[in-house]
Coordinates of N, CA and C in Angstrom, one line a residue:
N26 N 1.0 -1.2 0.0 CA 0.0 -0.2 0.4 C 0.7 1.1 -0.2
I27 N 0.6 2.1 -0.8 CA 1.3 3.6 -1.0 C 0.1 4.6 -0.7
T28 N 0.6 5.2 0.4 CA -0.7 6.4 0.9 C 0.9 7.6 0.9
F29 N 0.0 8.5 0.5 CA 0.2 10.1 0.6 C -0.7 11.2 0.4
T30 N 0.2 12.3 0.7 CA -0.8 13.7 1.0 C 0.1 14.4 0.0
S31 N -0.5 15.3 -1.2 CA 0.4 16.4 -1.6 C -0.7 17.5 -1.2
E32 N 0.2 18.3 -0.6 CA -0.9 20.1 -0.1 C -1.0 21.0 -1.1
K33 N -0.1 20.9 -2.3 CA 0.4 21.5 -3.3 C 0.0 20.7 -4.7
K34 N -0.6 21.6 -5.7 CA -0.7 21.0 -6.8 C 1.0 20.9 -7.8
Q35 N 0.8 19.5 -8.2 CA 2.3 19.4 -8.4 C 1.8 18.2 -9.3
D36 N 3.2 18.1 -10.1 CA 3.2 16.8 -11.2 C 3.9 16.1 -10.1
I37 N 3.9 14.2 -10.1 CA 4.1 13.5 -9.2 C 4.4 12.4 -9.7
E38 N 5.4 11.4 -9.7 CA 5.4 10.1 -10.5 C 6.1 9.2 -9.7
I39 N 5.1 8.0 -9.3 CA 5.5 6.8 -8.7 C 6.5 6.1 -9.2
R40 N 7.5 5.5 -8.9 CA 7.6 3.9 -9.5 C 8.4 3.0 -8.3
I41 N 8.4 1.7 -8.9 CA 8.8 0.6 -8.0 C 10.2 0.1 -9.0
F42 N 11.3 -0.3 -8.7 CA 12.4 -0.9 -9.4 C 12.5 -1.8 -8.7
N43 N 12.9 -2.9 -9.1 CA 13.5 -4.3 -9.0 C 15.3 -3.9 -8.1
A44 N 16.2 -5.0 -7.9 CA 17.6 -4.7 -7.0 C 18.2 -4.6 -8.4
L45 N 17.9 -4.9 -9.5 CA 18.8 -4.7 -10.4 C 18.2 -3.3 -11.6
G46 N 16.9 -2.7 -10.9 CA 17.2 -1.6 -11.5 C 16.4 -1.3 -12.4
E47 N 15.4 -2.3 -13.0 CA 14.7 -2.6 -14.0 C 13.3 -1.7 -13.5
R48 N 12.4 -1.5 -14.0 CA 11.2 -0.7 -13.5 C 10.2 -1.6 -13.5
V49 N 9.5 -1.5 -12.4 CA 8.1 -3.0 -11.7 C 6.9 -1.5 -12.0
F50 N 7.2 -1.1 -11.7 CA 5.9 -0.4 -11.6 C 5.8 1.2 -11.5
V51 N 5.5 2.0 -12.9 CA 5.4 3.4 -12.7 C 4.0 3.6 -12.7
E52 N 3.4 4.7 -12.3 CA 2.6 5.8 -12.2 C 2.3 7.4 -11.9
S53 N 2.0 8.1 -13.5 CA 2.3 9.6 -13.5 C 1.3 10.3 -13.1
K54 N 0.8 11.3 -12.2 CA 0.2 12.7 -11.5 C 0.2 13.8 -12.2
E55 N -0.6 14.5 -12.8 CA -0.1 15.6 -13.1 C -1.1 16.3 -12.9
A56 N -0.5 17.8 -12.2 CA -1.5 18.8 -11.3 C -2.2 17.9 -10.5
F57 N -1.5 17.1 -9.3 CA -2.0 16.4 -8.4 C -2.3 16.8 -7.3
L58 N -3.3 16.9 -6.7 CA -4.0 17.6 -5.1 C -4.6 16.8 -4.4
G59 N -3.8 16.2 -2.9 CA -4.9 15.6 -2.1 C -4.3 14.1 -2.0
R60 N -5.0 13.4 -1.5 CA -4.5 12.0 -0.9 C -4.5 11.0 -2.0
Y61 N -3.5 10.4 -1.9 CA -3.1 9.1 -2.9 C -2.6 8.3 -2.3
S62 N -3.5 7.3 -2.3 CA -3.8 5.9 -1.6 C -4.0 4.8 -2.7
K63 N -2.8 4.0 -3.2 CA -3.0 2.5 -3.5 C -2.3 1.4 -3.3
Q64 N -2.8 0.5 -3.8 CA -2.4 -0.8 -3.4 C -2.1 -1.7 -4.7
I65 N -0.5 -1.8 -4.5 CA 0.0 -2.0 -5.6 C 0.1 -3.9 -5.3
D66 N -0.2 -4.7 -6.4 CA -0.2 -6.2 -6.4 C 1.3 -6.7 -6.9
L67 N 2.2 -6.8 -5.7 CA 3.5 -7.3 -6.4 C 3.5 -8.8 -6.4
E68 N 2.9 -9.5 -6.6 CA 2.7 -11.1 -6.3 C 3.3 -11.5 -6.9
G69 N 3.1 -11.4 -8.2 CA 3.5 -12.1 -9.7 C 5.4 -12.0 -9.5
Y70 N 5.7 -10.9 -8.7 CA 7.2 -10.9 -8.7 C 8.0 -11.9 -7.5
P71 N 9.4 -11.8 -7.8 CA 10.0 -12.6 -6.9 C 10.0 -12.1 -5.6
K72 N 10.4 -12.6 -4.2 CA 10.7 -12.2 -3.2 C 12.0 -11.6 -3.1
A73 N 11.7 -10.4 -2.5 CA 13.5 -9.7 -2.9 C 13.1 -8.0 -2.1
I74 N 14.3 -7.5 -2.3 CA 14.2 -6.4 -1.7 C 13.6 -5.3 -3.1
Y75 N 12.9 -4.4 -3.0 CA 12.3 -3.3 -4.2 C 12.4 -1.9 -3.9
F76 N 12.8 -1.2 -4.7 CA 12.8 0.5 -4.3 C 11.8 1.0 -4.9
L77 N 11.0 2.1 -3.7 CA 10.0 2.8 -4.2 C 10.7 4.7 -4.5
E78 N 10.2 4.5 -5.5 CA 10.6 6.5 -5.6 C 9.3 7.2 -5.9
I79 N 9.1 8.2 -5.3 CA 8.2 9.5 -5.2 C 8.4 10.8 -5.7
E80 N 8.7 10.9 -7.4 CA 9.4 12.2 -7.6 C 8.4 13.3 -7.9
T81 N 8.9 14.4 -7.1 CA 8.1 15.4 -7.3 C 9.2 16.5 -7.8
A82 N 8.7 18.0 -8.2 CA 9.0 19.3 -8.6 C 10.6 19.8 -7.4
H83 N 10.1 19.2 -5.8 CA 10.4 19.4 -5.0 C 12.2 18.2 -4.7
G84 N 11.5 16.9 -5.6 CA 12.7 16.0 -5.0 C 12.6 14.6 -5.5
V85 N 13.1 13.7 -4.4 CA 12.5 12.4 -4.9 C 12.9 12.2 -3.0
I86 N 11.6 11.1 -2.9 CA 11.8 10.1 -1.7 C 12.2 9.0 -2.0
N87 N 12.6 8.3 -1.5 CA 13.3 6.4 -1.7 C 12.8 6.2 -0.4
K88 N 11.7 4.5 -0.3 CA 11.9 3.9 0.5 C 12.3 2.3 0.0
K89 N 12.6 2.2 0.7 CA 12.9 0.5 0.7 C 11.8 -0.9 0.9
L90 N 11.0 -1.4 0.0 CA 10.4 -2.5 -0.3 C 11.0 -4.2 0.0
I91 N 10.3 -4.9 0.9 CA 11.0 -5.8 1.1 C 10.0 -6.8 1.3
I92 N 10.0 -7.8 0.2 CA 8.8 -8.6 -0.2 C 9.1 -9.9 0.4
Q93 N 8.9 -10.8 1.5 CA 8.7 -11.5 1.6 C 8.1 -13.0 2.0

């Protein structure tokens, strides 16, 4: 589950990469404002470490995801 709130309108890109740097998921939102909430199904992918990136005009947020 990914949940965050954007308090001002901005373009946002949400990406998930595997440990090899391959994109597993990408979603772009233009002029997004408000609460974002999405459940992403990674069931078809191997158990491993993945990386979540949320990019805005103000920078990039990185989080590690561990699928067990």
